[in-house]
Amino acid sequence: MDPLSERDDALRLLAAEAERARAGSGRLVLLRGATGTGRTALLRAAAQQASGRGMRVLRARCTPEDRGTDWGVARQLFGEEADFLQDTPTAPSHTPAAHAPVAHAPVAHAHTQAEPGPTPAERRRTRGALLWRLLETYAGRTPLFVAVDDVHAADPSSRRWLTEAARLVDGLPVLLVVTERSQYDIDPAAPGLAHGLSPAFVHTHTLAPLSADAATGLVRAAFPQAAPDRVADCVRAGAGNPLLLRALLHDLSSWNADDGSALPAALPDTCAALYPGAYPDVVSWWLAGAGQATARVARCLAVLESAESDAVAARPPAADGADPARDWCPGYCPDERRDTQARIAARMAQADPDRVMGWLTAMTRLGLLRRGEDGLHRYAHPLLRDAVLSGWTSGRRREAHRTAAEELMGEGAPAGVVAGHLFHGSAVAEPWAVDVLVEAAGEEVRAGRPRCAVAYLRRALDEPMAPVRRATVLIQLGSLECAAHPSGGLARLAQAVRLPGESRDRVQAMVALATALARSGETGAALRMLREEEQRLAGRPGLVRTLRAVAVLMSDATPDALRPEHEAPLPEPEGDGPDLLDAARRMLAVRHGATAGLISSRDAMDRIRALTDGPADPLAVPFLFGMAALVAHWADELDEAEQLVRRALDPLGSFLLHPMHHILTDVRVDLAAARADHDAVLAEPRARTPRIRSSGPGPTSAHTQAVIALVETGRLEEAARLVDGFELPTAPDSWRTHRFLYARGVLRAAAGEPAAALEDFEECGRRQASREAYLSVASPWRVGAAECLLALGRPHEALAHAEEEARLAEVWHTPRVRGRALRVLGEATGGRRGLRLTGGAVALLRGTSADAELIAALIAHGRLLLRARERSQARKALYEAVERAERLGAVRLRGVAEELLHEGGARRAGAPRTGPAALTDSERRIAGLAAEGRTNAEIAASLHLARRTVETHLTAAYRKLGITRRTELPTALPPSPYGPPARAS
């Protein structure tokens, strides 16, 4: 590795000055540069160059230890011949024999015993003169190259002598080459060697940092096969400093035990991963040479940046695309943010803010720092930042984070930024610390990052606080932990219940704990606990009603066998208060009337609007509006249902553990499914992850809708894997499990298993009937069962299901439910009456939000028209179904419609008989997949068709394209397929 990269200009300068000195005109050349820029290597190379040209080289290297010893440089340069520099009261009795008299300085004379001794100043002048004579003697023999390294660490006597020599050397064949550290530090440095010297006596050359190209060359020389991104990473970590980069490459060479020729897959962010640790050693040496004040500022800046980087790493971008890294420092413009950063770092390090600002600028020019578009200075690489911090113990870092939090709080930084430092810092013991951590946790929950919220709340518990406040934090933390795992936060919630506080706070803790118990399968214990708490709150009727409302909701979702034994009705609480219990019962009555087929959708909406009209107690809002949203969804009032969900979730905030929360999240997914927005359904984080095998509470509505969405988008294998992730025989007997049975039936029916699908549909119906839920507003199991019975050749049973579905649909009376019922009734009836029924379904569903139901009705109507030999009308309905299915991404329905078109002999209107344009949609799609190299079996599986159907379509495609082999398809087909590409399962 070349230690003199980009130093050719300096070498040429020294070579020219050496020639000048050899001609009898000496000079001082001062090589200045920051730590690690290669001053020593350059001086060594120049000395070798001078020695090769016949010059005698005298060397000296200064260290901080030399500052306490006078004439350290001279002793290194002249060795034993400088023994006269010993601290004696008189001058030496002899001088070197070859010394000639020196005109430039007086010669010391021996003193008589009566004369007083020389003063220290006189002794320094005498010794300086003798040194000059010695230098002249050496120069008289051969031209000299005097190399003094790190003169900033020299003792004062040596520095004075070198300065004086620089003024006198111009008449001698002597080249003085001196290196000096030149770097901006927080504590101003002492004047340099050239201070006070005329430019005529000294030539100063400053060594610049390495360019990116030069640094890249060094990395490539060490690791020739490294990928470009790994090379760039090393260049960043080297920060333009040759010594630092060489140390890094030396450490990285040990990663490959064979020959050290391969870089690691990723550059580590911490120095603990480096061996043998030359890189952090160089950084420590740099900080030690810069002084304590500079080291403190450098580490305080690293502390500020480390909290920012940790937040960015742990927190994915929010949904709005905001970058949390750009908001860590207060300020409205880059310059203001830079000033704030410098001010905070200065106060943390107890340094001069102006000097800190200058240091930031200087380090950026050197390449150790980089200034971002936001105005903030950051270390060139996380590895460099970690190396700077490695000099502090963990305790010192925690104190620095605490100080940073206090300073940022005073500057008005966002809560999330301050909380990031509080998380890493020691306890503050101030009320604002808990407030900031809780506020930041709420922001993380709203941004969909619950794990970060849990971390902040756990840190908040380290702060001293009143019992009431601690109970609130425990409730929020326990709620979040239970949301991640059913029993994860039970201990926190139980502790919150035991803490003293207001009754209302205790009720909130009770609700959270009861919900957690119910989710972990201990519903009976939860209900008993609520009953016991009612006895303690006998004098608070409003809170008693709240507890009973929670108990009512939990009991409604609990099988009879798991309910508490003491189910005797309790007396109604007396006194005033929000009648949440009555409202909950009335809401449940509306829901029961809807599912039992006793009331119409209009009647149900009138009732829930009356219950949600006007102000409501915050404890009541999630109950009232959550149940109202559920009924509004069934009534096809989708926009109103969305508003109700938002209003119900607002009071919960970060208090996620609530008996209504799972209902609200279910409704949100169901609304997307009602609009056939399959992408939104599958984007739900919970939708694609089975949980029963990890002791979870069973399938949710998100899982149910995900299975259906996967089926409708043609991904049957993925849907099957999701279904197989749940053990339904052991799943809780809940509404969610009933609906998941329906989804499994949909999957089995689409996979060509009508008998198995029929079992699922009828089991779903039996379980819902046990709860007096006959109207299939949530799970239309009768429709699925009727279709399976028709496929199995049992039309009479199918007709019975269809007629009952139609009767109940007329009671509820929404277009979606009525249109679906009419469609299946028409399919089961057949004939002209069936055509009228399916046609009525199409007319009823057209113009509604039930797009998927409209497509299914068009397909059913087209099928019956084909049977009635009304092919023209059938093709019209089926072409519309294909077009709508393509826009909706409904792959399964589109495939069914195209298959019917093919059976009816349909061809695209106006299409020629041969060539690519003559292909039907199905022929074009199947031929395209075959051209990609897929087998007939793979095509059949991906499009959910029979293998014989695929073969028939390919035979027709070959004939129209005028080819005979499969290998000719890629050239015979146009470059882009018609319509959207088929999705493989």
PDB file of N, CA and C in Angstrom, residues 891-951:
ATOM      1  N   VAL A 891     -58.717 -12.219 -10.475  1.00  0.00           N
ATOM      2  CA  VAL A 891     -58.213 -13.216 -11.420  1.00  0.00           C
ATOM      3  C   VAL A 891     -59.150 -14.409 -11.508  1.00  0.00           C
ATOM      4  N   ARG A 892     -59.641 -14.879 -10.375  1.00  0.00           N
ATOM      5  CA  ARG A 892     -60.504 -16.062 -10.396  1.00  0.00           C
ATOM      6  C   ARG A 892     -61.783 -15.796 -11.189  1.00  0.00           C
ATOM      7  N   LEU A 893     -62.462 -14.700 -10.916  1.00  0.00           N
ATOM      8  CA  LEU A 893     -63.706 -14.394 -11.612  1.00  0.00           C
ATOM      9  C   LEU A 893     -63.463 -14.152 -13.099  1.00  0.00           C
ATOM     10  N   ARG A 894     -62.346 -13.523 -13.429  1.00  0.00           N
ATOM     11  CA  ARG A 894     -62.036 -13.299 -14.841  1.00  0.00           C
ATOM     12  C   ARG A 894     -61.827 -14.624 -15.565  1.00  0.00           C
ATOM     13  N   GLY A 895     -61.126 -15.560 -14.907  1.00  0.00           N
ATOM     14  CA  GLY A 895     -60.908 -16.862 -15.524  1.00  0.00           C
ATOM     15  C   GLY A 895     -62.215 -17.605 -15.763  1.00  0.00           C
ATOM     16  N   VAL A 896     -63.147 -17.514 -14.778  1.00  0.00           N
ATOM     17  CA  VAL A 896     -64.438 -18.175 -14.947  1.00  0.00           C
ATOM     18  C   VAL A 896     -65.198 -17.573 -16.117  1.00  0.00           C
ATOM     19  N   ALA A 897     -65.222 -16.246 -16.208  1.00  0.00           N
ATOM     20  CA  ALA A 897     -65.951 -15.574 -17.281  1.00  0.00           C
ATOM     21  C   ALA A 897     -65.349 -15.910 -18.647  1.00  0.00           C
ATOM     22  N   GLU A 898     -64.020 -15.938 -18.742  1.00  0.00           N
ATOM     23  CA  GLU A 898     -63.392 -16.249 -20.021  1.00  0.00           C
ATOM     24  C   GLU A 898     -63.632 -17.696 -20.425  1.00  0.00           C
ATOM     25  N   GLU A 899     -63.658 -18.587 -19.442  1.00  0.00           N
ATOM     26  CA  GLU A 899     -63.954 -19.974 -19.755  1.00  0.00           C
ATOM     27  C   GLU A 899     -65.364 -20.123 -20.338  1.00  0.00           C
ATOM     28  N   LEU A 900     -66.303 -19.389 -19.759  1.00  0.00           N
ATOM     29  CA  LEU A 900     -67.664 -19.436 -20.291  1.00  0.00           C
ATOM     30  C   LEU A 900     -67.731 -18.839 -21.693  1.00  0.00           C
ATOM     31  N   LEU A 901     -66.962 -17.768 -21.909  1.00  0.00           N
ATOM     32  CA  LEU A 901     -66.918 -17.190 -23.260  1.00  0.00           C
ATOM     33  C   LEU A 901     -66.385 -18.209 -24.261  1.00  0.00           C
ATOM     34  N   HIS A 902     -65.354 -18.918 -23.876  1.00  0.00           N
ATOM     35  CA  HIS A 902     -64.796 -19.920 -24.784  1.00  0.00           C
ATOM     36  C   HIS A 902     -65.814 -21.031 -25.071  1.00  0.00           C
ATOM     37  N   GLU A 903     -66.498 -21.469 -24.001  1.00  0.00           N
ATOM     38  CA  GLU A 903     -67.515 -22.508 -24.204  1.00  0.00           C
ATOM     39  C   GLU A 903     -68.616 -22.030 -25.128  1.00  0.00           C
ATOM     40  N   GLY A 904     -68.893 -20.741 -25.098  1.00  0.00           N
ATOM     41  CA  GLY A 904     -69.929 -20.188 -25.972  1.00  0.00           C
ATOM     42  C   GLY A 904     -69.421 -19.841 -27.349  1.00  0.00           C
ATOM     43  N   GLY A 905     -68.153 -20.174 -27.660  1.00  0.00           N
ATOM     44  CA  GLY A 905     -67.599 -19.916 -28.991  1.00  0.00           C
ATOM     45  C   GLY A 905     -67.322 -18.456 -29.243  1.00  0.00           C
ATOM     46  N   ALA A 906     -67.092 -17.683 -28.209  1.00  0.00           N
ATOM     47  CA  ALA A 906     -66.895 -16.238 -28.383  1.00  0.00           C
ATOM     48  C   ALA A 906     -65.505 -15.943 -28.919  1.00  0.00           C
ATOM     49  N   ARG A 907     -65.424 -14.881 -29.669  1.00  0.00           N
ATOM     50  CA  ARG A 907     -64.175 -14.354 -30.188  1.00  0.00           C
ATOM     51  C   ARG A 907     -64.235 -12.847 -30.046  1.00  0.00           C
ATOM     52  N   ARG A 908     -63.090 -12.239 -29.829  1.00  0.00           N
ATOM     53  CA  ARG A 908     -63.082 -10.782 -29.725  1.00  0.00           C
ATOM     54  C   ARG A 908     -63.707 -10.163 -30.956  1.00  0.00           C
ATOM     55  N   ALA A 909     -64.559  -9.203 -30.721  1.00  0.00           N
ATOM     56  CA  ALA A 909     -65.341  -8.600 -31.815  1.00  0.00           C
ATOM     57  C   ALA A 909     -64.425  -8.024 -32.884  1.00  0.00           C
ATOM     58  N   GLY A 910     -64.738  -8.381 -34.139  1.00  0.00           N
ATOM     59  CA  GLY A 910     -63.994  -7.808 -35.257  1.00  0.00           C
ATOM     60  C   GLY A 910     -62.612  -8.373 -35.429  1.00  0.00           C
ATOM     61  N   ALA A 911     -62.249  -9.392 -34.662  1.00  0.00           N
ATOM     62  CA  ALA A 911     -60.897  -9.916 -34.723  1.00  0.00           C
ATOM     63  C   ALA A 911     -60.725 -10.798 -35.952  1.00  0.00           C
ATOM     64  N   PRO A 912     -59.554 -10.796 -36.560  1.00  0.00           N
ATOM     65  CA  PRO A 912     -59.309 -11.678 -37.709  1.00  0.00           C
ATOM     66  C   PRO A 912     -59.247 -13.126 -37.260  1.00  0.00           C
ATOM     67  N   ARG A 913     -59.255 -14.036 -38.235  1.00  0.00           N
ATOM     68  CA  ARG A 913     -59.264 -15.463 -37.930  1.00  0.00           C
ATOM     69  C   ARG A 913     -57.872 -16.004 -37.666  1.00  0.00           C
ATOM     70  N   THR A 914     -56.818 -15.301 -38.119  1.00  0.00           N
ATOM     71  CA  THR A 914     -55.451 -15.775 -37.894  1.00  0.00           C
ATOM     72  C   THR A 914     -54.607 -14.629 -37.351  1.00  0.00           C
ATOM     73  N   GLY A 915     -53.402 -15.000 -36.834  1.00  0.00           N
ATOM     74  CA  GLY A 915     -52.497 -14.000 -36.299  1.00  0.00           C
ATOM     75  C   GLY A 915     -52.737 -13.747 -34.814  1.00  0.00           C
ATOM     76  N   PRO A 916     -51.836 -13.000 -34.150  1.00  0.00           N
ATOM     77  CA  PRO A 916     -51.973 -12.730 -32.719  1.00  0.00           C
ATOM     78  C   PRO A 916     -53.282 -12.044 -32.354  1.00  0.00           C
ATOM     79  N   ALA A 917     -53.799 -11.181 -33.252  1.00  0.00           N
ATOM     80  CA  ALA A 917     -55.032 -10.466 -32.942  1.00  0.00           C
ATOM     81  C   ALA A 917     -56.239 -11.386 -32.912  1.00  0.00           C
ATOM     82  N   ALA A 918     -56.117 -12.592 -33.481  1.00  0.00           N
ATOM     83  CA  ALA A 918     -57.250 -13.517 -33.501  1.00  0.00           C
ATOM     84  C   ALA A 918     -57.389 -14.293 -32.201  1.00  0.00           C
ATOM     85  N   LEU A 919     -56.384 -14.212 -31.331  1.00  0.00           N
ATOM     86  CA  LEU A 919     -56.431 -14.972 -30.090  1.00  0.00           C
ATOM     87  C   LEU A 919     -57.469 -14.400 -29.138  1.00  0.00           C
ATOM     88  N   THR A 920     -58.162 -15.272 -28.460  1.00  0.00           N
ATOM     89  CA  THR A 920     -59.034 -14.818 -27.377  1.00  0.00           C
ATOM     90  C   THR A 920     -58.162 -14.449 -26.177  1.00  0.00           C
ATOM     91  N   ASP A 921     -58.784 -13.816 -25.188  1.00  0.00           N
ATOM     92  CA  ASP A 921     -58.018 -13.425 -24.013  1.00  0.00           C
ATOM     93  C   ASP A 921     -57.360 -14.632 -23.350  1.00  0.00           C
ATOM     94  N   SER A 922     -58.130 -15.714 -23.190  1.00  0.00           N
ATOM     95  CA  SER A 922     -57.577 -16.908 -22.544  1.00  0.00           C
ATOM     96  C   SER A 922     -56.456 -17.517 -23.372  1.00  0.00           C
ATOM     97  N   GLU A 923     -56.647 -17.576 -24.700  1.00  0.00           N
ATOM     98  CA  GLU A 923     -55.613 -18.137 -25.566  1.00  0.00           C
ATOM     99  C   GLU A 923     -54.339 -17.295 -25.508  1.00  0.00           C
ATOM    100  N   ARG A 924     -54.525 -15.974 -25.496  1.00  0.00           N
ATOM    101  CA  ARG A 924     -53.352 -15.089 -25.447  1.00  0.00           C
ATOM    102  C   ARG A 924     -52.605 -15.230 -24.126  1.00  0.00           C
ATOM    103  N   ARG A 925     -53.339 -15.333 -23.048  1.00  0.00           N
ATOM    104  CA  ARG A 925     -52.713 -15.441 -21.732  1.00  0.00           C
ATOM    105  C   ARG A 925     -51.979 -16.775 -21.584  1.00  0.00           C
ATOM    106  N   ILE A 926     -52.628 -17.865 -21.986  1.00  0.00           N
ATOM    107  CA  ILE A 926     -52.015 -19.188 -21.864  1.00  0.00           C
ATOM    108  C   ILE A 926     -50.816 -19.312 -22.794  1.00  0.00           C
ATOM    109  N   ALA A 927     -50.917 -18.787 -24.004  1.00  0.00           N
ATOM    110  CA  ALA A 927     -49.792 -18.832 -24.928  1.00  0.00           C
ATOM    111  C   ALA A 927     -48.614 -18.011 -24.402  1.00  0.00           C
ATOM    112  N   GLY A 928     -48.919 -16.884 -23.762  1.00  0.00           N
ATOM    113  CA  GLY A 928     -47.842 -16.073 -23.198  1.00  0.00           C
ATOM    114  C   GLY A 928     -47.087 -16.796 -22.100  1.00  0.00           C
ATOM    115  N   LEU A 929     -47.823 -17.505 -21.243  1.00  0.00           N
ATOM    116  CA  LEU A 929     -47.167 -18.268 -20.186  1.00  0.00           C
ATOM    117  C   LEU A 929     -46.354 -19.418 -20.764  1.00  0.00           C
ATOM    118  N   ALA A 930     -46.878 -20.050 -21.802  1.00  0.00           N
ATOM    119  CA  ALA A 930     -46.123 -21.120 -22.447  1.00  0.00           C
ATOM    120  C   ALA A 930     -44.852 -20.582 -23.094  1.00  0.00           C
ATOM    121  N   ALA A 931     -44.934 -19.394 -23.647  1.00  0.00           N
ATOM    122  CA  ALA A 931     -43.750 -18.782 -24.260  1.00  0.00           C
ATOM    123  C   ALA A 931     -42.676 -18.479 -23.221  1.00  0.00           C
ATOM    124  N   GLU A 932     -43.102 -18.268 -21.958  1.00  0.00           N
ATOM    125  CA  GLU A 932     -42.131 -18.018 -20.885  1.00  0.00           C
ATOM    126  C   GLU A 932     -41.455 -19.297 -20.398  1.00  0.00           C
ATOM    127  N   GLY A 933     -41.894 -20.451 -20.940  1.00  0.00           N
ATOM    128  CA  GLY A 933     -41.270 -21.708 -20.573  1.00  0.00           C
ATOM    129  C   GLY A 933     -42.023 -22.524 -19.556  1.00  0.00           C
ATOM    130  N   ARG A 934     -43.240 -22.115 -19.213  1.00  0.00           N
ATOM    131  CA  ARG A 934     -44.011 -22.871 -18.228  1.00  0.00           C
ATOM    132  C   ARG A 934     -44.643 -24.108 -18.887  1.00  0.00           C
ATOM    133  N   THR A 935     -44.761 -25.158 -18.118  1.00  0.00           N
ATOM    134  CA  THR A 935     -45.400 -26.378 -18.602  1.00  0.00           C
ATOM    135  C   THR A 935     -46.913 -26.224 -18.527  1.00  0.00           C
ATOM    136  N   ASN A 936     -47.625 -27.164 -19.182  1.00  0.00           N
ATOM    137  CA  ASN A 936     -49.095 -27.115 -19.136  1.00  0.00           C
ATOM    138  C   ASN A 936     -49.613 -27.265 -17.716  1.00  0.00           C
ATOM    139  N   ALA A 937     -48.967 -28.101 -16.929  1.00  0.00           N
ATOM    140  CA  ALA A 937     -49.400 -28.290 -15.539  1.00  0.00           C
ATOM    141  C   ALA A 937     -49.222 -27.006 -14.741  1.00  0.00           C
ATOM    142  N   GLU A 938     -48.102 -26.326 -14.937  1.00  0.00           N
ATOM    143  CA  GLU A 938     -47.862 -25.066 -14.221  1.00  0.00           C
ATOM    144  C   GLU A 938     -48.868 -23.999 -14.635  1.00  0.00           C
ATOM    145  N   ILE A 939     -49.181 -23.949 -15.928  1.00  0.00           N
ATOM    146  CA  ILE A 939     -50.157 -22.961 -16.402  1.00  0.00           C
ATOM    147  C   ILE A 939     -51.523 -23.259 -15.815  1.00  0.00           C
ATOM    148  N   ALA A 940     -51.895 -24.516 -15.812  1.00  0.00           N
ATOM    149  CA  ALA A 940     -53.198 -24.892 -15.255  1.00  0.00           C
ATOM    150  C   ALA A 940     -53.293 -24.524 -13.785  1.00  0.00           C
ATOM    151  N   ALA A 941     -52.213 -24.724 -13.037  1.00  0.00           N
ATOM    152  CA  ALA A 941     -52.232 -24.404 -11.610  1.00  0.00           C
ATOM    153  C   ALA A 941     -52.285 -22.898 -11.377  1.00  0.00           C
ATOM    154  N   SER A 942     -51.536 -22.137 -12.174  1.00  0.00           N
ATOM    155  CA  SER A 942     -51.495 -20.686 -11.957  1.00  0.00           C
ATOM    156  C   SER A 942     -52.798 -19.999 -12.336  1.00  0.00           C
ATOM    157  N   LEU A 943     -53.511 -20.522 -13.348  1.00  0.00           N
ATOM    158  CA  LEU A 943     -54.768 -19.909 -13.797  1.00  0.00           C
ATOM    159  C   LEU A 943     -55.999 -20.654 -13.285  1.00  0.00           C
ATOM    160  N   HIS A 944     -55.764 -21.725 -12.495  1.00  0.00           N
ATOM    161  CA  HIS A 944     -56.868 -22.470 -11.898  1.00  0.00           C
ATOM    162  C   HIS A 944     -57.799 -23.054 -12.967  1.00  0.00           C
ATOM    163  N   LEU A 945     -57.173 -23.663 -13.955  1.00  0.00           N
ATOM    164  CA  LEU A 945     -57.921 -24.304 -15.036  1.00  0.00           C
ATOM    165  C   LEU A 945     -57.548 -25.778 -15.079  1.00  0.00           C
ATOM    166  N   ALA A 946     -58.394 -26.561 -15.745  1.00  0.00           N
ATOM    167  CA  ALA A 946     -58.061 -27.961 -15.969  1.00  0.00           C
ATOM    168  C   ALA A 946     -56.937 -28.055 -17.005  1.00  0.00           C
ATOM    169  N   ARG A 947     -56.126 -29.078 -16.870  1.00  0.00           N
ATOM    170  CA  ARG A 947     -55.010 -29.232 -17.806  1.00  0.00           C
ATOM    171  C   ARG A 947     -55.518 -29.421 -19.235  1.00  0.00           C
ATOM    172  N   ARG A 948     -56.632 -30.123 -19.399  1.00  0.00           N
ATOM    173  CA  ARG A 948     -57.189 -30.315 -20.737  1.00  0.00           C
ATOM    174  C   ARG A 948     -57.593 -28.981 -21.352  1.00  0.00           C
ATOM    175  N   THR A 949     -58.103 -28.065 -20.511  1.00  0.00           N
ATOM    176  CA  THR A 949     -58.477 -26.745 -21.019  1.00  0.00           C
ATOM    177  C   THR A 949     -57.247 -25.998 -21.531  1.00  0.00           C
ATOM    178  N   VAL A 950     -56.156 -26.111 -20.808  1.00  0.00           N
ATOM    179  CA  VAL A 950     -54.914 -25.460 -21.259  1.00  0.00           C
ATOM    180  C   VAL A 950     -54.482 -26.035 -22.601  1.00  0.00           C
ATOM    181  N   GLU A 951     -54.523 -27.338 -22.738  1.00  0.00           N
ATOM    182  CA  GLU A 951     -54.118 -27.963 -23.998  1.00  0.00           C
ATOM    183  C   GLU A 951     -55.016 -27.528 -25.153  1.00  0.00           C
TER     184      GLU A 951
END
